[in-house]
């Protein structure tokens, strides 16, 4: 008897603890527990502290009320052009009614997976490969509508369905890569051709503008040069008319220009003009008539100037005669080479002009004046 009483007390305490544990149920947030009493649905436990009837009430299922994500394995699907593609899907859903999710279907997750596969095969079967690859949004909307309508009576809400990957056969992938590469090569060739065309157009426009500018610059330069020459000629012409030179001065200037006419490597024949004698006569007459002007007596300074002019005229005539003689000799040598040593059969050669003859003509003219 002494040992029975303590054991009885221990058993009663243990029974009280077990009874208390089965009577109190703490449910976490975003979870609902379905309670059955003697095998029949009694109530749903909400988050927090709940009290049950021990040994009579029992928790059937614990339902997670949060939104869940399920990724289904790849499923082979045949398109309308008889190509087998592998499609991966991702499903987003949440339980809105824990009682219906518990009693309306035994395994709602497996049911959702099979429903997704069958619906996906129906949708993809009506599309070809190219449209299936470019119509993911349309496929997602269709799957979401069918699943939401079917799973609504199970107390489940399908929030979103996504096509994760569509994998065509390896041969089709190779063909698609080749096609894409060819398309990119074509676009690159077109872009290169357009760039080359634009560069040629810009180069041609630049050359055109440069040619126009060069031509305009040349035209402006020639116009300015012509204007400068015209202004210089006009200035010289005005100066000559204002000075009113006599014919004798012009003849003297012509005599000074004779050596410059004879100078040059390209001169093969030098002809002494017939006006040279007249010019020298005019010079002689001008020099001799300085002392015979009416009312003018020659002064010593005028005599010195006339002597200087005469000497200068003599030097110029001598230089011109020397140049003429040199050109004459070159012409005779050239004629001898051309005729093989024989003299020309045409007109007789003119007599060479010497400085003495030029000076004598000038002196005679002066004496006649």
XYZ file of C-alpha atoms in Angstrom:
369
model
C 0.000 0.000 0.000
C 2.826 2.330 0.673
C 4.072 2.057 -2.968
C 0.649 2.086 -4.653
C -0.304 5.543 -3.546
C 2.788 7.330 -4.989
C 2.459 5.493 -8.283
C -1.188 6.475 -8.461
C -0.277 10.096 -7.854
C 2.351 9.978 -10.559
C -0.126 8.444 -13.014
C -2.752 11.065 -12.245
C -0.201 13.859 -12.760
C 0.972 12.353 -16.036
C -2.625 12.025 -17.244
C -3.272 15.628 -16.308
C -0.226 16.763 -18.319
C -1.241 14.734 -21.380
C -4.799 16.004 -21.140
C -3.591 19.597 -20.912
C -1.306 19.104 -23.900
C -4.119 17.749 -26.020
C -6.490 20.457 -24.876
C -4.291 23.448 -25.757
C -3.189 24.109 -29.387
C -1.043 27.072 -30.498
C -1.367 27.861 -34.229
C 1.334 30.099 -35.870
C 0.598 32.998 -38.176
C -0.485 32.232 -41.789
C -1.570 28.683 -40.911
C -4.901 27.030 -40.284
C -5.562 23.689 -38.631
C -8.592 21.607 -39.588
C -10.114 19.938 -36.474
C -12.275 16.810 -36.519
C -14.363 15.506 -33.665
C -14.838 11.766 -33.713
C -13.879 11.687 -37.430
C -16.112 14.537 -38.517
C -15.155 18.108 -39.347
C -15.726 20.305 -36.332
C -13.947 23.631 -36.858
C -10.835 25.419 -38.160
C -8.245 26.716 -35.773
C -7.017 30.223 -36.519
C -3.573 31.564 -35.570
C -3.159 31.949 -31.803
C -4.130 29.956 -28.690
C -6.942 27.443 -29.160
C -8.540 24.948 -26.723
C -9.649 21.481 -27.831
C -11.645 18.740 -26.176
C -9.008 16.159 -25.307
C -9.279 12.675 -26.676
C -12.295 13.760 -28.733
C -11.006 16.532 -31.029
C -8.075 15.852 -33.385
C -6.213 17.962 -35.938
C -6.717 16.515 -39.411
C -4.399 18.753 -41.513
C -2.232 21.784 -41.112
C -2.735 24.080 -44.092
C -0.171 26.769 -45.017
C -2.070 29.881 -46.117
C 0.967 31.636 -47.676
C 1.511 31.920 -51.432
C 3.583 29.008 -52.675
C 5.848 28.481 -55.695
C 6.094 25.136 -57.436
C 8.433 24.345 -60.337
C 7.327 21.417 -62.452
C 9.861 19.234 -64.293
C 10.245 19.619 -68.099
C 7.355 18.187 -70.064
C 7.565 17.072 -73.730
C 4.977 18.857 -75.852
C 4.270 18.485 -79.597
C 3.656 21.640 -81.622
C 1.357 21.983 -84.619
C 4.309 21.513 -87.015
C 5.131 18.126 -85.371
C 8.149 19.243 -83.370
C 8.736 17.993 -79.834
C 9.728 20.750 -77.437
C 10.486 20.549 -73.726
C 8.713 23.151 -71.573
C 9.404 24.064 -67.949
C 6.665 25.832 -65.987
C 6.533 27.676 -62.692
C 3.254 27.942 -60.767
C 2.307 30.484 -58.090
C -0.741 29.659 -55.940
C -2.209 30.092 -52.475
C -4.898 28.298 -50.402
C -7.887 30.515 -49.710
C -10.150 27.848 -48.108
C -8.396 25.260 -45.963
C -11.522 23.103 -45.454
C -12.218 22.710 -49.171
C -8.533 22.155 -49.897
C -8.647 19.327 -47.357
C -11.915 17.633 -48.226
C -12.545 18.463 -51.898
C -9.357 16.822 -53.249
C -6.900 14.419 -51.741
C -3.665 15.968 -53.145
C -4.225 19.382 -54.658
C -0.558 19.887 -55.585
C -0.454 16.781 -57.786
C -3.794 17.737 -59.287
C -2.471 21.215 -60.180
C 0.618 19.697 -61.811
C -1.358 17.321 -64.001
C -3.851 20.016 -64.913
C -0.996 22.327 -65.917
C 0.602 19.670 -68.134
C -2.625 18.802 -69.964
C -3.583 22.438 -70.462
C -0.081 23.251 -71.712
C -0.207 20.439 -74.262
C -3.555 21.679 -75.548
C -2.278 25.243 -75.920
C 1.082 24.380 -77.504
C -0.507 21.822 -79.813
C -2.368 24.610 -81.601
C 0.781 26.693 -82.182
C 3.824 26.210 -84.381
C 7.356 26.429 -83.013
C 8.027 30.030 -83.997
C 4.753 31.261 -82.548
C 5.232 29.186 -79.392
C 8.614 30.793 -78.843
C 7.235 34.310 -79.281
C 3.831 33.908 -77.552
C 4.765 33.279 -73.943
C 2.473 35.981 -72.594
C -0.478 34.525 -74.447
C 0.318 31.000 -73.172
C 0.681 32.291 -69.603
C -2.694 34.054 -69.686
C -4.432 30.981 -71.095
C -2.914 28.653 -68.485
C -3.697 31.029 -65.651
C -7.350 31.339 -66.713
C -7.899 27.563 -67.047
C -6.155 26.713 -63.754
C -7.891 29.452 -61.811
C -11.289 28.326 -63.059
C -10.647 24.661 -62.225
C -8.878 25.071 -58.882
C -11.448 27.566 -57.578
C -13.731 24.762 -56.278
C -10.740 23.282 -54.414
C -10.257 26.454 -52.380
C -7.035 27.305 -54.231
C -6.216 30.529 -56.051
C -3.677 30.353 -58.934
C -2.059 33.781 -59.007
C 0.479 33.354 -61.796
C 1.813 30.802 -64.308
C 5.152 31.340 -66.036
C 6.865 29.464 -68.865
C 10.432 29.141 -67.611
C 12.010 27.590 -70.704
C 11.044 26.202 -74.103
C 13.754 23.903 -75.429
C 13.426 22.787 -79.080
C 15.344 19.731 -80.383
C 19.134 20.102 -80.926
C 18.818 19.978 -84.729
C 16.219 22.719 -84.667
C 18.432 24.798 -82.389
C 21.325 24.451 -84.812
C 19.112 25.519 -87.708
C 17.829 28.481 -85.737
C 21.361 29.538 -84.828
C 22.437 29.329 -88.469
C 19.402 31.328 -89.531
C 20.067 33.954 -86.875
C 23.744 34.126 -87.846
C 22.836 34.548 -91.517
C 20.353 37.285 -90.632
C 22.928 39.111 -88.552
C 25.503 38.788 -91.336
C 22.988 40.210 -93.797
C 22.269 43.159 -91.508
C 25.991 43.731 -90.999
C 26.576 43.678 -94.775
C 23.724 46.134 -95.306
C 25.069 48.453 -92.624
C 28.570 48.287 -94.112
C 27.222 49.046 -97.591
C 25.195 51.968 -96.287
C 28.218 53.289 -94.414
C 30.408 52.984 -97.532
C 27.726 54.716 -99.580
C 27.439 57.572 -97.109
C 31.223 57.940 -96.964
C 31.456 58.114 -100.769
C 28.638 60.652 -100.894
C 30.298 62.808 -98.249
C 33.680 62.501 -100.005
C 32.132 63.515 -103.335
C 30.373 66.458 -101.717
C 33.613 67.508 -100.038
C 35.545 67.293 -103.329
C 32.795 69.227 -105.070
C 32.850 72.002 -102.488
C 36.665 72.069 -102.565
C 36.668 72.331 -106.379
C 34.061 75.105 -106.251
C 36.063 76.991 -103.644
C 39.303 76.548 -105.598
C 37.624 77.751 -108.793
C 36.131 80.709 -106.961
C 39.495 81.548 -105.418
C 41.208 81.285 -108.812
C 38.544 83.490 -110.351
C 38.918 86.096 -107.601
C 42.723 85.977 -107.951
C 42.532 86.459 -111.724
C 40.032 89.260 -111.338
C 42.265 91.024 -108.803
C 45.330 90.437 -110.981
C 43.531 91.777 -114.049
C 42.307 94.775 -112.064
C 45.871 95.395 -110.867
C 47.265 95.148 -114.393
C 44.514 97.390 -115.715
C 45.232 99.916 -112.977
C 48.969 99.782 -113.724
C 48.386 100.216 -117.471
C 45.966 103.040 -116.801
C 48.496 104.734 -114.511
C 51.280 104.392 -117.081
C 48.971 105.575 -119.855
C 47.889 108.610 -117.843
C 51.480 109.385 -116.927
C 52.570 109.168 -120.583
C 49.739 111.447 -121.741
C 50.399 113.916 -118.976
C 54.136 113.993 -119.851
C 53.335 114.271 -123.595
C 56.601 112.677 -124.814
C 57.832 113.345 -128.316
C 58.512 110.806 -130.992
C 62.241 111.136 -130.397
C 61.971 109.996 -126.781
C 59.951 106.972 -127.857
C 62.602 106.129 -130.434
C 65.266 106.335 -127.762
C 63.293 103.979 -125.512
C 62.946 101.580 -128.449
C 66.687 101.681 -128.931
C 67.236 100.783 -125.257
C 64.875 97.799 -125.561
C 66.797 96.221 -128.446
C 69.351 94.350 -126.240
C 66.551 92.879 -124.165
C 64.805 91.698 -127.330
C 67.973 89.955 -128.486
C 68.514 88.313 -125.081
C 67.222 84.769 -124.499
C 68.178 81.187 -125.284
C 65.092 80.549 -127.417
C 65.936 83.219 -129.985
C 67.272 81.559 -133.139
C 66.771 84.369 -135.664
C 67.125 88.057 -134.768
C 65.849 90.559 -137.301
C 66.853 94.183 -137.143
C 63.697 96.142 -137.982
C 63.685 98.743 -140.696
C 62.487 101.320 -138.196
C 65.854 101.172 -136.422
C 67.431 103.565 -138.934
C 64.499 105.918 -138.629
C 64.716 105.721 -134.846
C 68.407 106.525 -134.972
C 67.741 109.338 -137.414
C 65.125 110.659 -135.033
C 67.623 110.467 -132.196
C 70.209 112.284 -134.243
C 67.722 114.927 -135.255
C 66.628 115.325 -131.640
C 70.203 115.655 -130.409
C 71.189 118.021 -133.245
C 68.091 120.184 -133.062
C 68.415 120.994 -129.406
C 70.634 123.960 -130.224
C 68.492 125.242 -133.106
C 65.221 125.748 -131.199
C 63.730 129.184 -131.580
C 64.711 131.473 -128.715
C 66.743 128.777 -126.889
C 70.533 129.015 -126.661
C 72.418 125.913 -125.711
C 73.846 126.102 -122.225
C 76.917 124.237 -120.986
C 74.735 121.990 -118.845
C 72.522 121.198 -121.876
C 75.638 120.437 -123.910
C 76.847 118.024 -121.228
C 73.414 116.355 -121.102
C 73.370 116.018 -124.870
C 76.835 114.498 -124.813
C 75.751 112.041 -122.089
C 72.664 111.104 -124.069
C 74.734 110.680 -127.197
C 77.208 108.459 -125.406
C 74.391 106.389 -123.931
C 72.768 106.079 -127.366
C 76.098 105.021 -128.844
C 76.600 102.382 -126.147
C 73.057 101.064 -126.637
C 73.545 100.928 -130.404
C 76.849 99.108 -129.974
C 75.246 96.548 -127.612
C 72.347 96.013 -130.008
C 74.727 95.614 -132.964
C 76.840 93.101 -131.026
C 73.749 91.080 -130.103
C 72.518 91.180 -133.681
C 75.923 90.061 -134.973
C 75.965 87.136 -132.501
C 72.507 86.027 -133.527
C 73.465 86.432 -137.165
C 76.512 84.183 -136.681
C 74.367 81.530 -134.953
C 71.906 81.664 -137.842
C 74.685 81.233 -140.402
C 76.090 78.233 -138.510
C 72.659 76.658 -138.287
C 72.079 77.194 -142.020
C 75.472 75.685 -142.838
C 74.625 72.558 -140.800
C 71.232 72.306 -142.416
C 72.495 72.635 -146.041
C 75.599 70.496 -145.600
C 78.094 73.291 -146.102
C 76.379 74.812 -149.145
C 75.042 78.311 -149.069
C 71.308 78.984 -149.168
C 69.717 79.061 -152.619
C 67.178 81.707 -151.736
C 67.613 85.421 -150.994
C 71.123 86.742 -150.267
C 72.023 87.077 -146.636
C 71.654 90.587 -145.228
C 74.739 92.511 -144.445
C 75.670 92.471 -140.794
C 74.850 95.535 -138.805
C 77.830 97.121 -137.091
C 77.944 99.769 -134.398
C 79.933 102.021 -136.704
C 77.223 101.996 -139.356
C 74.622 102.809 -136.758
C 76.733 105.649 -135.395
C 77.533 106.952 -138.912
C 73.853 106.999 -139.765
C 73.233 108.951 -136.630
C 76.038 111.420 -137.360
C 74.860 111.939 -140.947
C 71.382 112.595 -139.771
C 72.647 115.040 -137.237
C 74.685 116.903 -139.876
C 71.677 117.024 -142.186
C 69.642 118.444 -139.302
